[in-house]
Amino acid sequence: MDKIIETDVLVIGAGPIGLAAANLLADQGVNVILVERHAGTSDEPRAISVTDETLRVMQQIGILDRLAPEMLMDTGARYFGRKEQLLAEVYPASPRLGQPGKSQFDQPVMESLLLEAARARPLIDVRFTTEAFRITDGPEHVDTVLIDDDGKHTVRSKWVLACDGGRSPVRSQLGIPMEGSTQVQKWIVVDIINTPGDPERFSEFHCNGTRPVVVVPGVNGRRRYEFMLLPGEEAAAMTSPEAITRLIAPFQTIAAADIRRAAVYVAHQRVALNYRVGHALLAGDAAHMMPPFAGQALNAGIRDVANLAWKIAANVRGTGTDALVNTYQAERRPHAVDMVRLSHRIGTVVMNVNPALTAIRDAAITASGIVPTAKAWLAGMKFLKQPHFTDGCVVAPGTSVPKRAAALVGRSLSQPQVTLTTGDAVPLDSVLGTGWALLYFPHDRRAPLEVRRVGTEGNHDGGPHLALTGVTAVTDTSGAFAAVAGSGMTLMVRPDRYVAAATTPDAERAAFEALAAYVPELACLQQTETGLPATR
């Protein structure tokens, strides 16, 4: 019988989603085995756009300072009509998470930095050239047969997290169906290098009605082109260096050696009906696939694992219930569905080649610029909905909570620069810690707000329990928390930086008790009597 290798979590797939998941899980104190069937990370530039929320996670993992120089930060998009007239220029409005709303990146660079971070964490065991073969679920654990160069091994873990891509063998083995469709149109994607000059900070969507084109700039000479493959064209012929050079010629002159990648892809718009079976969970493309037009596929996957990692870790430690893990699907699937639909709608606008419909489209978009509200909605990219949880590990605000404060619940907490009592300015996340945090806003608007951290400690029985571990006083001069400043209210913030509750002093106990269905020991915290001094 094979020797059984025990761990807390087995992560399958070492793309950016699996690598991020492993790092986040390790930072929550759980042991991880990360397996990948290929010999290393990908050297192909696939995903190319990241949101502020993804960059916030990269900041949390500790790679953003090295990733940022390889990115074109803070970008927008321009849409051109069938006569190449500018229809709209869009740009993310007022990012509030401490990072630009949209930026362009290079996936191989991100993956290499995430791998380096994973290998620096002792709790992560990274295994390449290793394939997950068979998963057998049990009442308390799950056994997975792995095949590597040395033969078969069995890993026994409390959870399996499948980040193994759109063709996910794990999803197939678990028998989880997907709903949705496959896009009829095929696209040629080309990544090139050695583009001269400084890039403009705008992607371009050329909705010309003949052969739609998408152009995405990058740094260090990188640029991406996407061209619709027309009926009758063969993929092999249209991805030859000669064909690629001809397609790109209207935009720039390239040599064959400048072509980094050229491939034809078919986009899918599909979402798994279930994200969990037993002790196995899906994340990233294994859970949802979407066209590239909204630039949300990788970002949706990062949101998945940021949402899930702390929940799995809490369950492994015994401080989170099975119901907490179940909130993953309730919180993440609706937004993934929204992003799939949005990507499909944008694609419909971009890909249209019907002369009458493209003329109507151009006129409608131009007309919307005359209406101030419509113009602000389009130009500020407000069509890109941010996650908002109304179901899951959140508490509906009571009637005594002001409307603006209630709107914070179920949304990602803002991350302004805050000032410590020493006078130093730091990102708010650096004060929150890796666990739950309670942000108390005194009635005196001039007084600092208090960040009360909740951590995991050992008890007399040797098991983990939650406890208040420190208080830091900070001042927010940005106005990010104007909705709760001077209110005497408390924001209960989850480890993934989402606001679980906004409560007045008389309703704090009820909020803790409501969250105890997911994290029982929260009900035991004497939050208003910390006995802890504020720290610098």
Coordinates of C-alpha atoms in Angstrom, one line a residue:
M1 CA 0.0 0.0 0.0
D2 CA 1.3 3.5 -0.9
K3 CA 2.4 5.7 2.0
I4 CA -0.2 8.3 2.8
I5 CA 1.1 11.9 2.8
E6 CA -1.0 14.1 5.1
T7 CA -1.6 17.8 4.7
D8 CA -4.3 20.3 5.4
V9 CA -5.1 21.5 1.9
L10 CA -4.2 20.0 -1.5
V11 CA -4.2 22.7 -4.3
I12 CA -4.3 21.3 -7.8
G13 CA -2.9 23.6 -10.5
A14 CA 0.0 26.1 -10.2
G15 CA -1.3 28.8 -12.4
P16 CA -1.8 32.3 -10.9
I17 CA -4.9 31.2 -9.1
G18 CA -3.5 28.1 -7.5
L19 CA -0.3 29.9 -6.6
A20 CA -2.2 32.8 -5.0
A21 CA -4.4 30.3 -3.2
A22 CA -1.4 28.4 -1.8
N23 CA 0.2 31.6 -0.5
L24 CA -2.9 32.9 1.1
L25 CA -3.6 29.6 2.8
A26 CA -0.1 29.4 4.2
D27 CA -0.4 32.9 5.5
Q28 CA -3.4 31.7 7.4
G29 CA -1.2 29.1 9.0
V30 CA -2.3 25.9 7.2
N31 CA -0.1 23.3 5.5
V32 CA -0.4 23.1 1.7
I33 CA 0.7 20.8 -1.0
L34 CA 0.5 22.4 -4.5
V35 CA 0.7 20.2 -7.5
E36 CA 1.0 21.0 -11.2
R37 CA 1.1 18.5 -14.1
H38 CA 3.5 20.6 -16.1
A39 CA 7.2 20.9 -15.4
G40 CA 7.0 24.6 -14.3
T41 CA 4.9 27.7 -14.5
S42 CA 3.6 29.0 -17.8
D43 CA 5.8 31.1 -20.1
E44 CA 2.8 32.2 -22.2
P45 CA 1.2 35.6 -21.7
R46 CA -2.5 34.7 -21.3
A47 CA -4.4 37.0 -18.9
I48 CA -3.3 40.6 -19.3
S49 CA -5.5 42.9 -17.2
V50 CA -5.7 43.2 -13.4
T51 CA -8.1 45.2 -11.2
D52 CA -7.3 47.0 -7.9
E53 CA -8.7 44.1 -6.0
T54 CA -6.2 41.7 -7.5
L55 CA -3.3 44.1 -6.9
R56 CA -4.5 44.3 -3.3
V57 CA -4.1 40.6 -3.0
M58 CA -0.6 40.8 -4.6
Q59 CA 0.2 43.4 -2.0
Q60 CA -1.0 41.1 0.7
I61 CA 1.1 38.2 -0.6
G62 CA 4.1 40.5 -0.7
I63 CA 5.0 40.6 -4.4
L64 CA 3.5 43.9 -5.6
D65 CA 6.7 45.9 -5.2
R66 CA 8.4 43.6 -7.7
L67 CA 5.4 43.1 -9.9
A68 CA 4.5 46.8 -10.4
P69 CA 7.7 47.7 -12.3
E70 CA 6.7 45.1 -14.9
M71 CA 3.2 46.5 -15.3
L72 CA 1.5 49.4 -17.1
M73 CA -0.4 50.8 -14.2
D74 CA -3.6 52.8 -14.2
T75 CA -5.0 52.3 -17.7
G76 CA -8.3 52.9 -19.4
A77 CA -9.8 52.0 -22.7
R78 CA -10.9 53.7 -26.0
Y79 CA -13.7 52.4 -28.2
F80 CA -13.6 53.3 -31.9
G81 CA -16.6 52.9 -34.3
R82 CA -16.9 51.5 -37.8
K83 CA -15.3 54.6 -39.3
E84 CA -12.6 54.6 -36.7
Q85 CA -14.2 57.5 -34.9
L86 CA -13.7 57.7 -31.2
L87 CA -17.0 56.5 -29.6
A88 CA -15.9 56.5 -25.9
E89 CA -13.0 56.8 -23.6
V90 CA -13.4 55.0 -20.4
Y91 CA -11.4 55.0 -17.2
P92 CA -12.0 53.5 -13.8
A93 CA -13.6 56.0 -11.5
S94 CA -12.1 56.8 -8.1
P95 CA -10.4 53.5 -7.2
R96 CA -10.7 53.1 -3.4
L97 CA -8.7 49.9 -2.6
G98 CA -5.3 51.5 -2.6
Q99 CA -4.4 50.5 -6.1
P100 CA -5.3 51.6 -9.6
G101 CA -8.6 50.4 -10.9
K102 CA -7.2 48.7 -14.0
S103 CA -3.6 47.9 -15.1
Q104 CA -1.9 45.7 -17.6
F105 CA 0.5 42.9 -16.5
D106 CA 2.5 40.0 -17.9
Q107 CA 1.2 36.6 -16.6
P108 CA 4.6 34.8 -16.7
V109 CA 6.1 37.5 -14.6
M110 CA 3.2 37.3 -12.1
E111 CA 3.5 33.5 -11.9
S112 CA 7.2 33.5 -11.4
L113 CA 6.9 36.0 -8.5
L114 CA 4.0 34.0 -6.9
L115 CA 6.1 30.8 -7.2
E116 CA 9.0 32.5 -5.6
A117 CA 6.8 33.6 -2.8
A118 CA 5.3 30.1 -2.4
R119 CA 8.8 28.5 -2.2
A120 CA 9.7 31.0 0.5
R121 CA 6.8 29.8 2.7
P122 CA 7.7 26.7 4.8
L123 CA 4.1 25.6 4.9
I124 CA 3.9 25.1 1.1
D125 CA 5.2 22.0 -0.6
V126 CA 5.4 22.7 -4.4
R127 CA 5.4 19.7 -6.7
F128 CA 5.7 20.0 -10.5
T129 CA 5.3 17.2 -13.0
T130 CA 2.6 15.8 -10.7
E131 CA -0.9 15.0 -11.8
A132 CA -4.0 14.4 -9.6
F133 CA -5.4 11.1 -10.8
R134 CA -8.3 10.1 -8.5
I135 CA -10.2 11.8 -5.6
T136 CA -12.0 9.9 -3.0
D137 CA -14.0 11.9 -0.5
G138 CA -14.7 10.8 3.1
P139 CA -16.5 12.1 6.2
E140 CA -13.5 13.9 7.6
H141 CA -11.0 14.1 4.8
V142 CA -10.3 13.5 1.1
D143 CA -7.8 11.2 -0.5
T144 CA -6.2 12.1 -3.8
V145 CA -4.0 9.8 -5.8
L146 CA -1.1 11.7 -7.3
I147 CA 1.2 10.4 -10.2
D148 CA 4.7 11.8 -10.6
D149 CA 8.0 10.5 -11.9
D150 CA 8.4 8.2 -8.9
G151 CA 5.0 6.6 -9.3
K152 CA 1.7 6.8 -7.4
H153 CA 1.2 8.5 -4.0
T154 CA -1.9 9.2 -1.9
V155 CA -2.4 12.6 -0.3
R156 CA -4.9 12.8 2.5
S157 CA -6.1 16.3 3.1
K158 CA -9.0 18.1 4.8
W159 CA -9.7 20.0 1.6
V160 CA -8.9 19.8 -2.1
L161 CA -9.0 23.1 -4.1
A162 CA -9.1 22.6 -7.8
C163 CA -7.5 25.5 -9.7
D164 CA -6.8 23.3 -12.8
G165 CA -8.2 25.5 -15.5
G166 CA -11.2 25.6 -17.9
R167 CA -10.8 21.9 -18.9
S168 CA -10.6 21.0 -15.2
P169 CA -10.1 17.2 -14.8
V170 CA -11.2 17.6 -11.2
R171 CA -14.5 19.2 -12.2
S172 CA -15.1 16.4 -14.7
Q173 CA -14.3 13.7 -12.1
L174 CA -16.6 15.3 -9.6
G175 CA -19.4 15.3 -12.2
I176 CA -20.1 19.1 -11.8
P177 CA -21.9 20.4 -14.9
M178 CA -21.4 23.9 -16.4
E179 CA -24.1 26.1 -17.8
G180 CA -23.6 28.5 -20.6
S181 CA -22.4 28.5 -24.2
T182 CA -19.4 28.7 -26.5
Q183 CA -18.8 31.8 -28.6
V184 CA -19.2 31.2 -32.3
Q185 CA -16.5 33.7 -33.3
K186 CA -12.8 32.7 -33.1
W187 CA -10.1 35.2 -32.4
I188 CA -6.4 35.4 -33.2
V189 CA -4.3 36.5 -30.2
V190 CA -0.8 37.8 -30.8
D191 CA 1.7 38.9 -28.2
I192 CA 4.7 40.9 -29.5
I193 CA 7.9 42.4 -28.0
N194 CA 10.2 45.2 -29.0
T195 CA 7.5 47.8 -29.5
P196 CA 9.3 51.2 -29.6
G197 CA 8.4 54.3 -27.6
D198 CA 6.4 54.9 -24.4
P199 CA 3.0 53.1 -24.4
E200 CA -0.3 55.1 -24.1
R201 CA -2.2 54.1 -21.0
F202 CA -5.3 53.0 -23.0
S203 CA -6.4 49.7 -24.6
E204 CA -8.0 50.1 -27.9
F205 CA -11.2 48.4 -29.2
H206 CA -11.6 48.9 -32.9
C207 CA -15.2 48.0 -33.6
N208 CA -14.8 48.5 -37.3
G209 CA -17.5 46.1 -38.5
T210 CA -15.2 44.2 -40.8
R211 CA -12.4 42.7 -38.8
P212 CA -12.7 43.9 -35.1
V213 CA -9.3 44.5 -33.4
V214 CA -8.3 44.8 -29.8
V215 CA -4.9 46.4 -28.9
V216 CA -3.5 46.2 -25.4
P217 CA -0.3 48.0 -24.4
G218 CA 2.3 46.9 -22.0
V219 CA 5.7 47.9 -20.6
N220 CA 9.2 46.9 -21.8
G221 CA 8.1 46.8 -25.5
R222 CA 5.2 44.3 -24.9
R223 CA 1.9 44.7 -26.7
R224 CA -1.0 42.4 -27.5
Y225 CA -3.2 42.3 -30.6
E226 CA -6.4 40.4 -31.0
F227 CA -8.1 40.0 -34.4
M228 CA -11.4 38.3 -35.3
L229 CA -10.8 35.3 -37.4
L230 CA -13.1 35.7 -40.4
P231 CA -15.2 32.9 -42.0
G232 CA -13.2 30.7 -44.4
E233 CA -9.8 31.6 -42.7
E234 CA -7.7 28.8 -41.4
A235 CA -6.1 29.1 -38.0
A236 CA -2.7 27.7 -39.1
A237 CA -2.4 30.1 -42.1
M238 CA -3.5 33.1 -40.1
T239 CA -1.0 32.6 -37.3
S240 CA 2.0 32.3 -39.6
P241 CA 4.6 35.1 -39.2
E242 CA 3.7 36.4 -42.6
A243 CA 0.0 36.7 -41.8
I244 CA 0.6 38.2 -38.4
T245 CA 3.0 40.8 -39.8
R246 CA 0.3 41.8 -42.4
L247 CA -2.4 42.0 -39.8
I248 CA -0.4 44.3 -37.5
A249 CA 1.0 46.4 -40.3
P250 CA -1.7 49.1 -40.0
F251 CA -0.6 49.7 -36.4
Q252 CA 3.1 49.1 -36.4
T253 CA 5.9 47.4 -38.3
I254 CA 7.3 44.2 -36.8
A255 CA 9.7 41.4 -37.6
A256 CA 9.0 37.7 -37.2
A257 CA 11.3 37.6 -34.2
D258 CA 9.1 40.1 -32.4
I259 CA 6.2 37.6 -32.3
R260 CA 6.1 36.1 -28.8
R261 CA 3.0 34.1 -29.3
A262 CA 0.3 33.7 -31.9
A263 CA -2.7 31.4 -31.4
V264 CA -6.4 31.1 -32.2
Y265 CA -8.9 30.8 -29.3
V266 CA -12.6 30.2 -28.8
A267 CA -14.1 32.0 -25.8
H268 CA -16.6 30.3 -23.5
Q269 CA -19.2 31.8 -21.3
R270 CA -19.9 29.1 -18.7
V271 CA -20.3 28.8 -15.0
A272 CA -20.2 25.6 -12.9
L273 CA -23.5 24.8 -11.3
N274 CA -21.8 23.9 -8.0
Y275 CA -18.5 25.1 -6.6
R276 CA -18.2 22.4 -4.0
V277 CA -18.7 18.6 -3.8
G278 CA -17.8 17.2 -0.3
H279 CA -14.3 18.3 0.6
A280 CA -13.4 19.4 -3.0
L281 CA -13.9 23.0 -4.2
L282 CA -13.4 24.7 -7.6
A283 CA -11.8 28.1 -8.2
G284 CA -10.8 30.2 -11.2
D285 CA -11.5 28.9 -14.7
A286 CA -12.4 25.5 -13.2
A287 CA -15.5 27.3 -11.8
H288 CA -16.2 29.9 -14.5
M289 CA -15.0 30.8 -18.0
M290 CA -15.7 34.1 -19.7
P291 CA -14.7 36.0 -22.9
P292 CA -11.7 38.3 -22.5
F293 CA -13.5 41.6 -23.4
A294 CA -14.0 42.8 -19.8
G295 CA -10.6 41.6 -18.7
Q296 CA -12.2 39.8 -15.7
A297 CA -11.2 36.1 -15.9
L298 CA -8.1 36.1 -13.8
N299 CA -9.5 38.8 -11.5
A300 CA -12.6 36.6 -10.8
G301 CA -10.2 33.7 -10.0
I302 CA -8.2 35.8 -7.6
R303 CA -11.4 37.0 -5.9
D304 CA -12.4 33.3 -5.6
V305 CA -9.3 32.3 -3.6
A306 CA -9.2 35.4 -1.6
N307 CA -12.7 34.7 -0.5
L308 CA -12.1 31.0 0.1
A309 CA -8.6 30.7 1.6
W310 CA -9.4 32.2 5.1
K311 CA -12.6 30.2 5.3
I312 CA -10.8 26.9 4.6
A313 CA -8.1 27.9 7.1
A314 CA -10.6 28.7 9.8
N315 CA -12.3 25.3 9.2
V316 CA -9.0 23.5 9.3
R317 CA -8.1 25.2 12.6
G318 CA -11.5 24.5 14.1
T319 CA -12.6 28.1 14.4
G320 CA -14.8 28.1 11.3
T321 CA -17.9 25.9 10.6
D322 CA -18.7 23.9 7.5
A323 CA -21.4 26.6 6.9
L324 CA -18.6 29.1 6.6
V325 CA -17.0 27.2 3.7
N326 CA -20.5 26.9 2.1
T327 CA -20.7 30.7 1.9
Y328 CA -18.1 30.6 -0.8
Q329 CA -20.5 29.7 -3.5
A330 CA -23.2 32.0 -2.2
E331 CA -20.9 34.9 -2.3
R332 CA -18.8 34.3 -5.3
R333 CA -21.0 32.6 -7.9
P334 CA -23.5 35.5 -8.5
H335 CA -20.7 38.0 -9.2
A336 CA -19.0 35.5 -11.5
V337 CA -22.2 35.1 -13.4
D338 CA -22.4 38.9 -13.7
M339 CA -18.9 39.1 -15.1
V340 CA -19.6 36.4 -17.6
R341 CA -22.6 38.2 -18.8
L342 CA -20.8 41.6 -19.0
S343 CA -17.9 40.0 -20.9
H344 CA -20.4 38.5 -23.4
R345 CA -22.2 41.9 -23.8
I346 CA -19.0 43.8 -24.4
G347 CA -18.0 41.1 -26.9
T348 CA -21.3 41.5 -28.7
V349 CA -20.6 45.3 -29.1
V350 CA -17.0 44.7 -30.3
M351 CA -17.6 41.8 -32.6
N352 CA -20.6 43.0 -34.5
V353 CA -20.0 43.0 -38.3
N354 CA -23.6 43.8 -39.5
P355 CA -23.5 47.2 -41.2
A356 CA -26.9 48.4 -40.1
L357 CA -26.4 47.3 -36.5
T358 CA -22.9 48.8 -36.2
A359 CA -24.3 52.1 -37.4
I360 CA -27.1 52.0 -34.8
R361 CA -24.5 51.0 -32.2
D362 CA -22.2 53.9 -33.0
A363 CA -25.1 56.4 -32.9
A364 CA -26.4 55.1 -29.6
I365 CA -23.0 55.3 -27.9
T366 CA -22.4 58.8 -29.3
A367 CA -25.9 59.9 -28.1
S368 CA -25.3 58.6 -24.6
G369 CA -22.4 61.0 -24.3
I370 CA -24.9 63.9 -24.4
V371 CA -26.7 62.6 -21.2
P372 CA -24.5 63.5 -18.2
T373 CA -25.5 60.5 -16.1
A374 CA -25.1 58.0 -19.0
K375 CA -21.8 59.6 -19.9
A376 CA -20.5 59.3 -16.3
W377 CA -21.7 55.7 -16.1
L378 CA -19.9 54.8 -19.3
A379 CA -16.7 56.9 -18.9
G380 CA -16.2 55.8 -15.3
M381 CA -16.5 52.1 -16.2
K382 CA -19.4 51.9 -13.7
F383 CA -20.8 49.0 -15.8
L384 CA -18.1 46.9 -14.2
K385 CA -20.0 45.9 -11.0
Q386 CA -18.0 45.4 -7.9
P387 CA -18.8 42.4 -5.6
H388 CA -21.6 43.1 -3.1
F389 CA -22.5 40.2 -0.7
T390 CA -26.1 40.2 0.6
D391 CA -26.0 36.5 1.4
G392 CA -23.2 34.6 3.2
C393 CA -20.9 35.6 6.0
V394 CA -22.4 39.1 6.4
V395 CA -25.0 40.7 8.7
A396 CA -27.8 42.8 7.3
P397 CA -27.5 46.3 8.7
G398 CA -30.1 47.2 11.3
T399 CA -32.6 50.1 10.9
S400 CA -30.4 52.3 13.2
V401 CA -27.5 52.2 10.8
P402 CA -27.3 55.2 8.5
K403 CA -27.8 54.4 4.8
R404 CA -24.3 55.4 3.8
A405 CA -22.8 53.2 6.5
A406 CA -25.1 50.3 5.7
A407 CA -23.9 50.5 2.1
L408 CA -20.4 49.4 3.3
V409 CA -21.6 46.0 4.4
G410 CA -20.8 43.1 2.0
R411 CA -18.3 45.3 0.1
S412 CA -14.5 45.4 0.1
L413 CA -13.2 47.8 2.7
S414 CA -11.5 50.9 1.4
Q415 CA -7.7 51.0 1.8
P416 CA -6.6 54.6 2.3
Q417 CA -3.2 55.7 3.5
V418 CA -3.6 56.2 7.3
T419 CA -1.4 58.0 9.8
L420 CA -0.1 56.3 12.8
T421 CA 0.4 58.1 16.1
T422 CA 4.1 58.2 15.2
G423 CA 3.2 60.4 12.2
D424 CA 4.1 57.6 9.7
A425 CA 1.7 57.1 6.8
V426 CA 1.0 53.4 5.9
P427 CA -1.6 51.5 3.9
L428 CA -4.6 50.5 6.1
D429 CA -4.1 46.8 5.2
S430 CA -0.7 46.8 6.9
V431 CA -2.5 47.6 10.2
L432 CA -5.4 45.1 9.8
G433 CA -3.3 41.9 10.2
T434 CA -4.3 38.6 8.6
G435 CA -7.4 37.8 10.6
W436 CA -10.6 39.6 11.5
A437 CA -10.4 43.2 12.4
L438 CA -12.8 45.6 14.2
L439 CA -12.7 49.2 13.2
Y440 CA -14.2 51.5 15.9
F441 CA -15.0 55.1 15.0
P442 CA -15.3 57.3 18.1
H443 CA -18.0 59.9 18.4
D444 CA -15.4 62.6 18.4
R445 CA -14.5 63.1 14.7
R446 CA -11.1 64.5 15.6
A447 CA -10.1 61.3 17.5
P448 CA -8.2 58.5 15.7
L449 CA -10.2 55.4 14.7
E450 CA -9.1 52.2 16.4
V451 CA -8.2 49.0 14.5
R452 CA -8.8 46.1 16.9
R453 CA -7.1 42.9 15.5
V454 CA -8.5 39.4 16.1
G455 CA -6.0 36.6 16.0
T456 CA -5.7 32.9 16.7
E457 CA -4.1 31.9 19.9
G458 CA -3.6 28.6 21.7
N459 CA -5.8 27.8 24.8
H460 CA -5.2 25.6 27.9
D461 CA -6.3 22.6 25.9
G462 CA -3.7 23.2 23.2
G463 CA -6.3 24.0 20.6
P464 CA -6.7 27.3 18.7
H465 CA -9.2 30.0 19.7
L466 CA -9.9 33.6 18.6
A467 CA -8.8 36.5 20.8
L468 CA -8.2 40.2 20.5
T469 CA -4.5 40.6 20.0
G470 CA -3.9 44.3 19.6
V471 CA -5.2 47.8 19.0
T472 CA -3.7 50.4 16.7
A473 CA -4.9 54.0 16.6
V474 CA -4.8 55.5 13.1
T475 CA -6.1 58.7 11.5
D476 CA -7.8 58.8 8.1
T477 CA -7.4 62.1 6.4
S478 CA -8.6 60.9 3.0
G479 CA -12.3 60.9 3.8
A480 CA -12.6 57.2 2.9
F481 CA -14.6 56.6 6.0
A482 CA -16.8 59.7 6.0
A483 CA -19.9 57.5 6.2
V484 CA -18.9 56.3 9.7
A485 CA -16.6 59.0 11.0
G486 CA -17.8 60.3 14.4
S487 CA -20.6 57.8 14.6
G488 CA -19.5 55.5 17.5
M489 CA -20.0 52.6 15.1
T490 CA -17.9 49.5 14.5
L491 CA -17.1 47.9 11.2
M492 CA -16.5 44.1 11.4
V493 CA -14.0 43.3 8.7
R494 CA -13.2 39.8 7.5
P495 CA -9.7 38.4 6.7
D496 CA -10.4 39.0 3.0
R497 CA -11.0 42.7 3.7
Y498 CA -14.8 42.6 3.2
V499 CA -17.1 44.3 5.7
A500 CA -19.2 41.6 7.4
A501 CA -21.2 44.1 9.6
A502 CA -21.7 47.7 10.4
T503 CA -23.2 48.1 13.8
T504 CA -24.1 50.7 16.5
P505 CA -22.9 50.0 20.1
D506 CA -26.3 48.7 21.2
A507 CA -26.4 46.1 18.3
E508 CA -22.8 44.8 18.5
R509 CA -23.7 41.8 20.5
A510 CA -26.4 40.7 18.1
A511 CA -24.0 41.1 15.1
F512 CA -21.4 38.9 16.8
E513 CA -24.0 36.3 17.5
A514 CA -25.2 36.3 13.9
L515 CA -21.7 35.8 12.6
A516 CA -21.2 33.0 15.2
A517 CA -23.1 30.6 12.9
Y518 CA -19.9 30.8 10.7
V519 CA -17.2 31.6 13.3
P520 CA -18.6 30.5 16.7
E521 CA -15.9 32.2 18.9
L522 CA -16.8 35.6 17.5
A523 CA -19.7 35.6 19.9
C524 CA -17.3 35.2 22.8
L525 CA -15.2 38.3 22.1
Q526 CA -15.7 41.1 24.5
Q527 CA -15.1 43.6 21.7
T528 CA -16.0 46.7 23.6
E529 CA -13.8 45.9 26.6
T530 CA -10.5 45.0 25.0
G531 CA -8.2 45.8 27.8
L532 CA -5.5 46.3 25.2
P533 CA -3.5 49.5 24.8
A534 CA -3.4 51.2 21.4
T535 CA -0.1 50.4 19.6
R536 CA 2.0 52.4 17.2

